[in-house]
Amino acid sequence: MEPYYPLHALVCDGCFLVQLKEYVQPEHIFTEYAYFSAYSTSWVEHARRYCEMIKTRWVLTETAAVYEVASNDGYLLQHFLPLAVPVVGIEPAANVAEVARQKNIPTLVEFLRPEAGAAAGV
Ligand SMILES: [Zn+2]
């Protein structure tokens, strides 16, 4: 039987951030992840246009660095490589992070925690 859990959205009074209560350990969900963002060609094309737009808007050069949290298989960061903008992906799922690494995208296999920031040099 497929497991299921309560859906109870928690809303921050200060900033209206909505989060779910942690019913399952993140490691249980994300260690081996089944979703690869690059499978959606329209999403990848949207990401390509976004990277070109944001490079111009923020005047990103080779001295900048783009960090993406939950970078999946590199569907977004791959588009910064031909634009000569350095990137670092942070992705907890080792199987999708490996696909990003095969695209020459430096990717840390980490959850977003202070240790991940230190490892990324942030
Ligand atoms: Zn808040």
PDB file of C-alpha atoms and ligand atoms in Angstrom:
ATOM      1  CA  MET A   1       0.000   0.000   0.000  1.00  0.00           C
ATOM      2  CA  GLU A   2       1.236   3.455  -0.869  1.00  0.00           C
ATOM      3  CA  PRO A   3       1.946   5.512   2.257  1.00  0.00           C
ATOM      4  CA  TYR A   4       0.111   8.782   2.736  1.00  0.00           C
ATOM      5  CA  TYR A   5       0.436  11.581   5.232  1.00  0.00           C
ATOM      6  CA  PRO A   6      -1.661  14.464   6.585  1.00  0.00           C
ATOM      7  CA  LEU A   7      -1.656  17.639   4.496  1.00  0.00           C
ATOM      8  CA  HIS A   8      -1.470  20.525   6.949  1.00  0.00           C
ATOM      9  CA  ALA A   9      -0.118  23.782   5.561  1.00  0.00           C
ATOM     10  CA  LEU A  10       1.618  26.066   8.069  1.00  0.00           C
ATOM     11  CA  VAL A  11       1.664  29.799   7.236  1.00  0.00           C
ATOM     12  CA  CYS A  12       4.179  32.260   8.748  1.00  0.00           C
ATOM     13  CA  ASP A  13       2.454  35.332  10.251  1.00  0.00           C
ATOM     14  CA  GLY A  14       5.426  37.511   9.297  1.00  0.00           C
ATOM     15  CA  CYS A  15       6.108  36.696   5.651  1.00  0.00           C
ATOM     16  CA  PHE A  16       3.280  34.326   4.628  1.00  0.00           C
ATOM     17  CA  LEU A  17       5.732  31.566   3.741  1.00  0.00           C
ATOM     18  CA  VAL A  18       3.774  28.333   3.463  1.00  0.00           C
ATOM     19  CA  GLN A  19       5.424  25.101   4.499  1.00  0.00           C
ATOM     20  CA  LEU A  20       4.356  21.592   5.345  1.00  0.00           C
ATOM     21  CA  LYS A  21       5.071  20.025   8.677  1.00  0.00           C
ATOM     22  CA  GLU A  22       7.833  17.437   8.453  1.00  0.00           C
ATOM     23  CA  TYR A  23       6.079  14.078   8.596  1.00  0.00           C
ATOM     24  CA  VAL A  24       8.770  12.259   6.643  1.00  0.00           C
ATOM     25  CA  GLN A  25      12.532  12.647   6.913  1.00  0.00           C
ATOM     26  CA  PRO A  26      13.898  14.568   3.889  1.00  0.00           C
ATOM     27  CA  GLU A  27      16.442  11.807   3.339  1.00  0.00           C
ATOM     28  CA  HIS A  28      13.552   9.382   2.804  1.00  0.00           C
ATOM     29  CA  ILE A  29      12.077  11.511   0.002  1.00  0.00           C
ATOM     30  CA  PHE A  30      15.127  12.894  -1.742  1.00  0.00           C
ATOM     31  CA  THR A  31      17.958  10.397  -1.526  1.00  0.00           C
ATOM     32  CA  GLU A  32      16.839   8.593  -4.696  1.00  0.00           C
ATOM     33  CA  TYR A  33      14.588  10.973  -6.602  1.00  0.00           C
ATOM     34  CA  ALA A  34      12.371   9.992  -9.529  1.00  0.00           C
ATOM     35  CA  TYR A  35      11.759  13.463 -11.001  1.00  0.00           C
ATOM     36  CA  PHE A  36      14.227  14.763 -13.596  1.00  0.00           C
ATOM     37  CA  SER A  37      13.426  18.354 -14.582  1.00  0.00           C
ATOM     38  CA  ALA A  38      15.087  18.045 -17.984  1.00  0.00           C
ATOM     39  CA  TYR A  39      12.459  15.540 -19.125  1.00  0.00           C
ATOM     40  CA  SER A  40      10.188  18.519 -19.834  1.00  0.00           C
ATOM     41  CA  THR A  41      11.442  20.162 -23.014  1.00  0.00           C
ATOM     42  CA  SER A  42       9.182  23.202 -22.571  1.00  0.00           C
ATOM     43  CA  TRP A  43      10.502  23.681 -19.020  1.00  0.00           C
ATOM     44  CA  VAL A  44      14.098  23.443 -20.242  1.00  0.00           C
ATOM     45  CA  GLU A  45      13.371  26.023 -22.946  1.00  0.00           C
ATOM     46  CA  HIS A  46      11.809  28.323 -20.343  1.00  0.00           C
ATOM     47  CA  ALA A  47      14.960  27.891 -18.231  1.00  0.00           C
ATOM     48  CA  ARG A  48      17.164  28.770 -21.228  1.00  0.00           C
ATOM     49  CA  ARG A  49      15.258  32.002 -21.865  1.00  0.00           C
ATOM     50  CA  TYR A  50      15.334  32.830 -18.152  1.00  0.00           C
ATOM     51  CA  CYS A  51      19.123  32.425 -17.963  1.00  0.00           C
ATOM     52  CA  GLU A  52      19.680  34.728 -20.925  1.00  0.00           C
ATOM     53  CA  MET A  53      17.267  37.323 -19.496  1.00  0.00           C
ATOM     54  CA  ILE A  54      18.743  37.258 -15.997  1.00  0.00           C
ATOM     55  CA  LYS A  55      22.343  37.411 -17.278  1.00  0.00           C
ATOM     56  CA  THR A  56      21.474  40.688 -19.000  1.00  0.00           C
ATOM     57  CA  ARG A  57      19.375  42.101 -16.149  1.00  0.00           C
ATOM     58  CA  TRP A  58      21.987  41.448 -13.454  1.00  0.00           C
ATOM     59  CA  VAL A  59      24.985  41.885 -15.758  1.00  0.00           C
ATOM     60  CA  LEU A  60      26.333  38.484 -14.793  1.00  0.00           C
ATOM     61  CA  THR A  61      29.907  37.858 -15.923  1.00  0.00           C
ATOM     62  CA  GLU A  62      32.579  35.246 -15.357  1.00  0.00           C
ATOM     63  CA  THR A  63      33.269  36.897 -11.971  1.00  0.00           C
ATOM     64  CA  ALA A  64      29.729  36.164 -10.774  1.00  0.00           C
ATOM     65  CA  ALA A  65      28.451  32.866  -9.421  1.00  0.00           C
ATOM     66  CA  VAL A  66      24.970  31.466  -9.707  1.00  0.00           C
ATOM     67  CA  TYR A  67      23.913  29.016  -6.997  1.00  0.00           C
ATOM     68  CA  GLU A  68      20.771  26.993  -7.406  1.00  0.00           C
ATOM     69  CA  VAL A  69      19.229  25.182  -4.470  1.00  0.00           C
ATOM     70  CA  ALA A  70      17.491  21.965  -5.490  1.00  0.00           C
ATOM     71  CA  SER A  71      19.202  22.166  -8.869  1.00  0.00           C
ATOM     72  CA  ASN A  72      17.943  18.744  -9.932  1.00  0.00           C
ATOM     73  CA  ASP A  73      19.628  17.469 -13.116  1.00  0.00           C
ATOM     74  CA  GLY A  74      21.032  20.841 -14.130  1.00  0.00           C
ATOM     75  CA  TYR A  75      18.100  21.747 -16.404  1.00  0.00           C
ATOM     76  CA  LEU A  76      18.586  25.446 -15.458  1.00  0.00           C
ATOM     77  CA  LEU A  77      22.287  25.838 -14.676  1.00  0.00           C
ATOM     78  CA  GLN A  78      23.347  24.169 -17.954  1.00  0.00           C
ATOM     79  CA  HIS A  79      22.282  27.311 -19.783  1.00  0.00           C
ATOM     80  CA  PHE A  80      24.738  29.509 -17.893  1.00  0.00           C
ATOM     81  CA  LEU A  81      27.722  27.467 -19.118  1.00  0.00           C
ATOM     82  CA  PRO A  82      27.706  28.825 -22.725  1.00  0.00           C
ATOM     83  CA  LEU A  83      27.115  32.294 -21.242  1.00  0.00           C
ATOM     84  CA  ALA A  84      30.394  31.980 -19.273  1.00  0.00           C
ATOM     85  CA  VAL A  85      28.689  32.446 -15.907  1.00  0.00           C
ATOM     86  CA  PRO A  86      30.058  30.109 -13.201  1.00  0.00           C
ATOM     87  CA  VAL A  87      27.470  27.961 -11.434  1.00  0.00           C
ATOM     88  CA  VAL A  88      27.130  25.674  -8.438  1.00  0.00           C
ATOM     89  CA  GLY A  89      24.208  23.347  -7.939  1.00  0.00           C
ATOM     90  CA  ILE A  90      23.087  22.074  -4.548  1.00  0.00           C
ATOM     91  CA  GLU A  91      20.962  18.966  -4.868  1.00  0.00           C
ATOM     92  CA  PRO A  92      20.249  16.335  -2.223  1.00  0.00           C
ATOM     93  CA  ALA A  93      19.279  13.555  -4.614  1.00  0.00           C
ATOM     94  CA  ALA A  94      22.494  11.830  -5.641  1.00  0.00           C
ATOM     95  CA  ASN A  95      21.017  10.210  -8.747  1.00  0.00           C
ATOM     96  CA  VAL A  96      19.823  13.463 -10.336  1.00  0.00           C
ATOM     97  CA  ALA A  97      22.936  15.360  -9.159  1.00  0.00           C
ATOM     98  CA  GLU A  98      25.044  12.817 -11.047  1.00  0.00           C
ATOM     99  CA  VAL A  99      23.233  13.697 -14.289  1.00  0.00           C
ATOM    100  CA  ALA A 100      24.072  17.368 -13.683  1.00  0.00           C
ATOM    101  CA  ARG A 101      27.722  16.505 -13.074  1.00  0.00           C
ATOM    102  CA  GLN A 102      27.800  14.636 -16.372  1.00  0.00           C
ATOM    103  CA  LYS A 103      26.806  17.972 -17.977  1.00  0.00           C
ATOM    104  CA  ASN A 104      29.882  19.581 -16.323  1.00  0.00           C
ATOM    105  CA  ILE A 105      27.762  21.380 -13.736  1.00  0.00           C
ATOM    106  CA  PRO A 106      29.521  21.438 -10.345  1.00  0.00           C
ATOM    107  CA  THR A 107      26.907  19.984  -8.008  1.00  0.00           C
ATOM    108  CA  LEU A 108      27.064  19.362  -4.290  1.00  0.00           C
ATOM    109  CA  VAL A 109      24.982  16.458  -3.041  1.00  0.00           C
ATOM    110  CA  GLU A 110      23.626  18.235   0.028  1.00  0.00           C
ATOM    111  CA  PHE A 111      20.447  19.439   1.631  1.00  0.00           C
ATOM    112  CA  LEU A 112      20.292  23.205   2.135  1.00  0.00           C
ATOM    113  CA  ARG A 113      21.934  23.454   5.531  1.00  0.00           C
ATOM    114  CA  PRO A 114      24.701  25.708   6.849  1.00  0.00           C
ATOM    115  CA  GLU A 115      27.204  22.959   6.055  1.00  0.00           C
ATOM    116  CA  ALA A 116      26.137  23.023   2.385  1.00  0.00           C
ATOM    117  CA  GLY A 117      26.769  26.761   2.218  1.00  0.00           C
ATOM    118  CA  ALA A 118      30.209  26.306   3.731  1.00  0.00           C
ATOM    119  CA  ALA A 119      30.984  23.504   1.275  1.00  0.00           C
ATOM    120  CA  ALA A 120      29.858  25.719  -1.618  1.00  0.00           C
ATOM    121  CA  GLY A 121      32.026  28.599  -0.397  1.00  0.00           C
ATOM    122  CA  VAL A 122      29.076  30.884   0.335  1.00  0.00           C
TER     123      VAL A 122
HETATM  124 ZN    ZN B   1       8.276  34.149   7.946  1.00  0.00          ZN
END
